[in-house]
Amino acid sequence: AGDLHRALDHYNRSLQIFDDQALTDYCIARILLHLDRFEEARLRFEKILQGHGIGFHDGNDFLWMTDFGYTLVHLGHDREGAYYLQEGLRRMPANCFGWNALGVAQARQGQLEPALQSLSTGLECHAGSASLWNNLALVYAYGNLAKNAGEALQQAL
């Protein structure tokens, strides 16, 4: 994590020169996520939303959308997080952790069918993900589908 702290320092210093650089703020937010500093990452993503988006365009805006959605879901803001995840995944569907986070957000809101679909889509791009299988087992269990839950849990192991 020492390199992350040093990178964070460099990125922050670059913003002292020019503060409206969304791509730099995104890099800072990603580092903060890796350091489990989710609330600070949320503030960076909100800064990106309020700025001019310098560095982002139609070809890469899915990055901040899915990561912001993931951050919001992690912080318990499931509805808003699901919105950003769906926008990001619409632009770049090959994002396994995005589908996982969307499935979690949907399940927490009681949307079990969409959650099952999101988690299944995530498994299409990463069939060996223990996290996806585990979350799928939980959603099956909430839906009283014990046999399916057991099979998914076996896959998670």
PDB file of C-alpha atoms in Angstrom:
ATOM      1  CA  ALA A   1       0.000   0.000   0.000  1.00  0.00           C
ATOM      2  CA  GLY A   2       3.045   2.273   0.238  1.00  0.00           C
ATOM      3  CA  ASP A   3       2.973   2.885  -3.513  1.00  0.00           C
ATOM      4  CA  LEU A   4      -0.711   3.813  -3.296  1.00  0.00           C
ATOM      5  CA  HIS A   5      -0.012   6.429  -0.654  1.00  0.00           C
ATOM      6  CA  ARG A   6       2.794   7.895  -2.744  1.00  0.00           C
ATOM      7  CA  ALA A   7       0.618   7.924  -5.856  1.00  0.00           C
ATOM      8  CA  LEU A   8      -2.157   9.588  -3.892  1.00  0.00           C
ATOM      9  CA  ASP A   9       0.244  12.305  -2.824  1.00  0.00           C
ATOM     10  CA  HIS A  10       1.390  12.900  -6.424  1.00  0.00           C
ATOM     11  CA  TYR A  11      -2.160  13.056  -7.765  1.00  0.00           C
ATOM     12  CA  ASN A  12      -3.210  15.488  -5.041  1.00  0.00           C
ATOM     13  CA  ARG A  13      -0.223  17.713  -5.808  1.00  0.00           C
ATOM     14  CA  SER A  14      -1.119  17.755  -9.496  1.00  0.00           C
ATOM     15  CA  LEU A  15      -4.598  19.015  -8.602  1.00  0.00           C
ATOM     16  CA  GLN A  16      -2.991  21.954  -6.825  1.00  0.00           C
ATOM     17  CA  ILE A  17      -1.774  23.055 -10.257  1.00  0.00           C
ATOM     18  CA  PHE A  18      -5.042  22.423 -12.135  1.00  0.00           C
ATOM     19  CA  ASP A  19      -8.023  21.306 -10.084  1.00  0.00           C
ATOM     20  CA  ASP A  20     -10.595  20.570 -12.811  1.00  0.00           C
ATOM     21  CA  GLN A  21      -9.108  17.289 -14.045  1.00  0.00           C
ATOM     22  CA  ALA A  22     -11.754  14.572 -13.717  1.00  0.00           C
ATOM     23  CA  LEU A  23      -9.426  11.763 -14.746  1.00  0.00           C
ATOM     24  CA  THR A  24      -7.024  12.676 -11.940  1.00  0.00           C
ATOM     25  CA  ASP A  25      -9.913  12.772  -9.465  1.00  0.00           C
ATOM     26  CA  TYR A  26     -10.968   9.353 -10.736  1.00  0.00           C
ATOM     27  CA  CYS A  27      -7.480   7.954 -10.138  1.00  0.00           C
ATOM     28  CA  ILE A  28      -7.584   9.373  -6.610  1.00  0.00           C
ATOM     29  CA  ALA A  29     -11.014   7.838  -6.031  1.00  0.00           C
ATOM     30  CA  ARG A  30      -9.759   4.417  -7.213  1.00  0.00           C
ATOM     31  CA  ILE A  31      -6.818   4.600  -4.823  1.00  0.00           C
ATOM     32  CA  LEU A  32      -9.165   5.564  -1.996  1.00  0.00           C
ATOM     33  CA  LEU A  33     -11.334   2.535  -2.784  1.00  0.00           C
ATOM     34  CA  HIS A  34      -8.281   0.278  -2.564  1.00  0.00           C
ATOM     35  CA  LEU A  35      -7.478   1.850   0.804  1.00  0.00           C
ATOM     36  CA  ASP A  36     -11.070   1.222   2.033  1.00  0.00           C
ATOM     37  CA  ARG A  37     -11.721   4.967   2.287  1.00  0.00           C
ATOM     38  CA  PHE A  38     -15.151   4.804   0.649  1.00  0.00           C
ATOM     39  CA  GLU A  39     -16.603   8.057   1.958  1.00  0.00           C
ATOM     40  CA  GLU A  40     -13.629  10.023   0.627  1.00  0.00           C
ATOM     41  CA  ALA A  41     -13.940   8.208  -2.695  1.00  0.00           C
ATOM     42  CA  ARG A  42     -17.631   9.171  -2.838  1.00  0.00           C
ATOM     43  CA  LEU A  43     -16.683  12.822  -2.443  1.00  0.00           C
ATOM     44  CA  ARG A  44     -14.231  12.524  -5.353  1.00  0.00           C
ATOM     45  CA  PHE A  45     -16.875  10.970  -7.575  1.00  0.00           C
ATOM     46  CA  GLU A  46     -19.290  13.758  -6.665  1.00  0.00           C
ATOM     47  CA  LYS A  47     -16.605  16.286  -7.596  1.00  0.00           C
ATOM     48  CA  ILE A  48     -16.343  14.594 -11.008  1.00  0.00           C
ATOM     49  CA  LEU A  49     -20.119  14.913 -11.421  1.00  0.00           C
ATOM     50  CA  GLN A  50     -20.033  18.605 -10.597  1.00  0.00           C
ATOM     51  CA  GLY A  51     -17.074  19.416 -12.856  1.00  0.00           C
ATOM     52  CA  HIS A  52     -16.499  19.481 -16.585  1.00  0.00           C
ATOM     53  CA  GLY A  53     -15.484  15.827 -16.879  1.00  0.00           C
ATOM     54  CA  ILE A  54     -12.103  16.613 -18.386  1.00  0.00           C
ATOM     55  CA  GLY A  55     -10.529  13.312 -19.418  1.00  0.00           C
ATOM     56  CA  PHE A  56     -13.800  11.412 -19.762  1.00  0.00           C
ATOM     57  CA  HIS A  57     -15.818  10.779 -22.927  1.00  0.00           C
ATOM     58  CA  ASP A  58     -18.329   8.277 -24.272  1.00  0.00           C
ATOM     59  CA  GLY A  59     -15.631   5.610 -24.561  1.00  0.00           C
ATOM     60  CA  ASN A  60     -14.495   5.609 -20.936  1.00  0.00           C
ATOM     61  CA  ASP A  61     -17.202   7.235 -18.822  1.00  0.00           C
ATOM     62  CA  PHE A  62     -18.349   3.767 -17.754  1.00  0.00           C
ATOM     63  CA  LEU A  63     -15.300   3.703 -15.480  1.00  0.00           C
ATOM     64  CA  TRP A  64     -16.426   6.389 -13.070  1.00  0.00           C
ATOM     65  CA  MET A  65     -20.086   5.340 -13.364  1.00  0.00           C
ATOM     66  CA  THR A  66     -19.527   1.738 -12.285  1.00  0.00           C
ATOM     67  CA  ASP A  67     -16.991   2.651  -9.618  1.00  0.00           C
ATOM     68  CA  PHE A  68     -19.239   5.405  -8.240  1.00  0.00           C
ATOM     69  CA  GLY A  69     -22.168   2.975  -8.227  1.00  0.00           C
ATOM     70  CA  TYR A  70     -20.058   0.378  -6.437  1.00  0.00           C
ATOM     71  CA  THR A  71     -19.012   2.987  -3.869  1.00  0.00           C
ATOM     72  CA  LEU A  72     -22.600   4.040  -3.235  1.00  0.00           C
ATOM     73  CA  VAL A  73     -23.742   0.424  -2.801  1.00  0.00           C
ATOM     74  CA  HIS A  74     -20.864  -0.199  -0.406  1.00  0.00           C
ATOM     75  CA  LEU A  75     -22.023   2.825   1.611  1.00  0.00           C
ATOM     76  CA  GLY A  76     -25.635   1.548   1.639  1.00  0.00           C
ATOM     77  CA  HIS A  77     -27.094   3.917  -0.977  1.00  0.00           C
ATOM     78  CA  ASP A  78     -28.513   1.072  -3.039  1.00  0.00           C
ATOM     79  CA  ARG A  79     -31.029   2.881  -5.249  1.00  0.00           C
ATOM     80  CA  GLU A  80     -28.617   5.608  -6.329  1.00  0.00           C
ATOM     81  CA  GLY A  81     -25.783   3.095  -6.653  1.00  0.00           C
ATOM     82  CA  ALA A  82     -27.913   0.841  -8.854  1.00  0.00           C
ATOM     83  CA  TYR A  83     -28.648   3.794 -11.137  1.00  0.00           C
ATOM     84  CA  TYR A  84     -24.965   4.527 -11.767  1.00  0.00           C
ATOM     85  CA  LEU A  85     -24.099   0.846 -12.072  1.00  0.00           C
ATOM     86  CA  GLN A  86     -26.813   0.339 -14.697  1.00  0.00           C
ATOM     87  CA  GLU A  87     -25.589   3.363 -16.664  1.00  0.00           C
ATOM     88  CA  GLY A  88     -22.004   2.135 -16.545  1.00  0.00           C
ATOM     89  CA  LEU A  89     -22.913  -1.458 -17.385  1.00  0.00           C
ATOM     90  CA  ARG A  90     -25.051  -0.308 -20.306  1.00  0.00           C
ATOM     91  CA  ARG A  91     -21.890   1.278 -21.747  1.00  0.00           C
ATOM     92  CA  MET A  92     -19.500  -1.570 -20.807  1.00  0.00           C
ATOM     93  CA  PRO A  93     -21.271  -4.810 -19.899  1.00  0.00           C
ATOM     94  CA  ALA A  94     -18.057  -6.845 -19.442  1.00  0.00           C
ATOM     95  CA  ASN A  95     -17.616  -5.699 -15.846  1.00  0.00           C
ATOM     96  CA  CYS A  96     -18.007  -8.587 -13.416  1.00  0.00           C
ATOM     97  CA  PHE A  97     -17.686  -6.612 -10.171  1.00  0.00           C
ATOM     98  CA  GLY A  98     -20.248  -4.121 -11.526  1.00  0.00           C
ATOM     99  CA  TRP A  99     -22.823  -6.877 -12.065  1.00  0.00           C
ATOM    100  CA  ASN A 100     -22.058  -8.225  -8.599  1.00  0.00           C
ATOM    101  CA  ALA A 101     -22.609  -4.820  -6.970  1.00  0.00           C
ATOM    102  CA  LEU A 102     -25.791  -4.261  -8.981  1.00  0.00           C
ATOM    103  CA  GLY A 103     -27.110  -7.670  -7.888  1.00  0.00           C
ATOM    104  CA  VAL A 104     -26.402  -6.802  -4.253  1.00  0.00           C
ATOM    105  CA  ALA A 105     -28.146  -3.430  -4.590  1.00  0.00           C
ATOM    106  CA  GLN A 106     -31.167  -5.022  -6.241  1.00  0.00           C
ATOM    107  CA  ALA A 107     -31.389  -7.787  -3.634  1.00  0.00           C
ATOM    108  CA  ARG A 108     -31.247  -5.285  -0.784  1.00  0.00           C
ATOM    109  CA  GLN A 109     -34.177  -3.478  -2.377  1.00  0.00           C
ATOM    110  CA  GLY A 110     -36.163  -6.718  -2.549  1.00  0.00           C
ATOM    111  CA  GLN A 111     -35.789  -7.021  -6.337  1.00  0.00           C
ATOM    112  CA  LEU A 112     -34.856 -10.696  -6.329  1.00  0.00           C
ATOM    113  CA  GLU A 113     -35.500 -11.525 -10.000  1.00  0.00           C
ATOM    114  CA  PRO A 114     -33.376  -8.637 -11.322  1.00  0.00           C
ATOM    115  CA  ALA A 115     -30.717  -9.498  -8.726  1.00  0.00           C
ATOM    116  CA  LEU A 116     -30.573 -13.107  -9.953  1.00  0.00           C
ATOM    117  CA  GLN A 117     -30.249 -11.850 -13.542  1.00  0.00           C
ATOM    118  CA  SER A 118     -27.473  -9.379 -12.664  1.00  0.00           C
ATOM    119  CA  LEU A 119     -25.476 -11.960 -10.716  1.00  0.00           C
ATOM    120  CA  SER A 120     -25.934 -14.528 -13.491  1.00  0.00           C
ATOM    121  CA  THR A 121     -24.696 -12.001 -16.041  1.00  0.00           C
ATOM    122  CA  GLY A 122     -21.671 -11.388 -13.826  1.00  0.00           C
ATOM    123  CA  LEU A 123     -20.959 -15.098 -13.814  1.00  0.00           C
ATOM    124  CA  GLU A 124     -20.946 -15.079 -17.620  1.00  0.00           C
ATOM    125  CA  CYS A 125     -17.811 -12.936 -17.544  1.00  0.00           C
ATOM    126  CA  HIS A 126     -16.207 -14.568 -14.487  1.00  0.00           C
ATOM    127  CA  ALA A 127     -17.577 -18.044 -13.824  1.00  0.00           C
ATOM    128  CA  GLY A 128     -15.086 -18.715 -11.035  1.00  0.00           C
ATOM    129  CA  SER A 129     -15.941 -15.692  -8.874  1.00  0.00           C
ATOM    130  CA  ALA A 130     -16.590 -16.883  -5.321  1.00  0.00           C
ATOM    131  CA  SER A 131     -18.158 -13.527  -4.473  1.00  0.00           C
ATOM    132  CA  LEU A 132     -20.688 -13.758  -7.303  1.00  0.00           C
ATOM    133  CA  TRP A 133     -21.572 -17.360  -6.431  1.00  0.00           C
ATOM    134  CA  ASN A 134     -21.901 -16.471  -2.753  1.00  0.00           C
ATOM    135  CA  ASN A 135     -24.210 -13.542  -3.479  1.00  0.00           C
ATOM    136  CA  LEU A 136     -26.231 -15.695  -5.865  1.00  0.00           C
ATOM    137  CA  ALA A 137     -26.642 -18.274  -3.076  1.00  0.00           C
ATOM    138  CA  LEU A 138     -27.875 -15.546  -0.721  1.00  0.00           C
ATOM    139  CA  VAL A 139     -30.446 -14.282  -3.203  1.00  0.00           C
ATOM    140  CA  TYR A 140     -31.656 -17.836  -3.833  1.00  0.00           C
ATOM    141  CA  ALA A 141     -31.951 -18.334  -0.075  1.00  0.00           C
ATOM    142  CA  TYR A 142     -33.974 -15.114   0.306  1.00  0.00           C
ATOM    143  CA  GLY A 143     -36.236 -16.405  -2.458  1.00  0.00           C
ATOM    144  CA  ASN A 144     -36.744 -19.716  -0.597  1.00  0.00           C
ATOM    145  CA  LEU A 145     -34.928 -21.666  -3.292  1.00  0.00           C
ATOM    146  CA  ALA A 146     -32.826 -23.811  -0.957  1.00  0.00           C
ATOM    147  CA  LYS A 147     -31.671 -26.322  -3.592  1.00  0.00           C
ATOM    148  CA  ASN A 148     -30.402 -23.561  -5.887  1.00  0.00           C
ATOM    149  CA  ALA A 149     -28.821 -21.775  -2.916  1.00  0.00           C
ATOM    150  CA  GLY A 150     -26.939 -24.941  -1.940  1.00  0.00           C
ATOM    151  CA  GLU A 151     -25.681 -25.487  -5.479  1.00  0.00           C
ATOM    152  CA  ALA A 152     -24.503 -21.890  -5.776  1.00  0.00           C
ATOM    153  CA  LEU A 153     -22.788 -22.102  -2.397  1.00  0.00           C
ATOM    154  CA  GLN A 154     -20.954 -25.235  -3.545  1.00  0.00           C
ATOM    155  CA  GLN A 155     -19.693 -23.262  -6.538  1.00  0.00           C
ATOM    156  CA  ALA A 156     -18.497 -20.504  -4.228  1.00  0.00           C
ATOM    157  CA  LEU A 157     -16.339 -22.976  -2.346  1.00  0.00           C
TER     158      LEU A 157
END
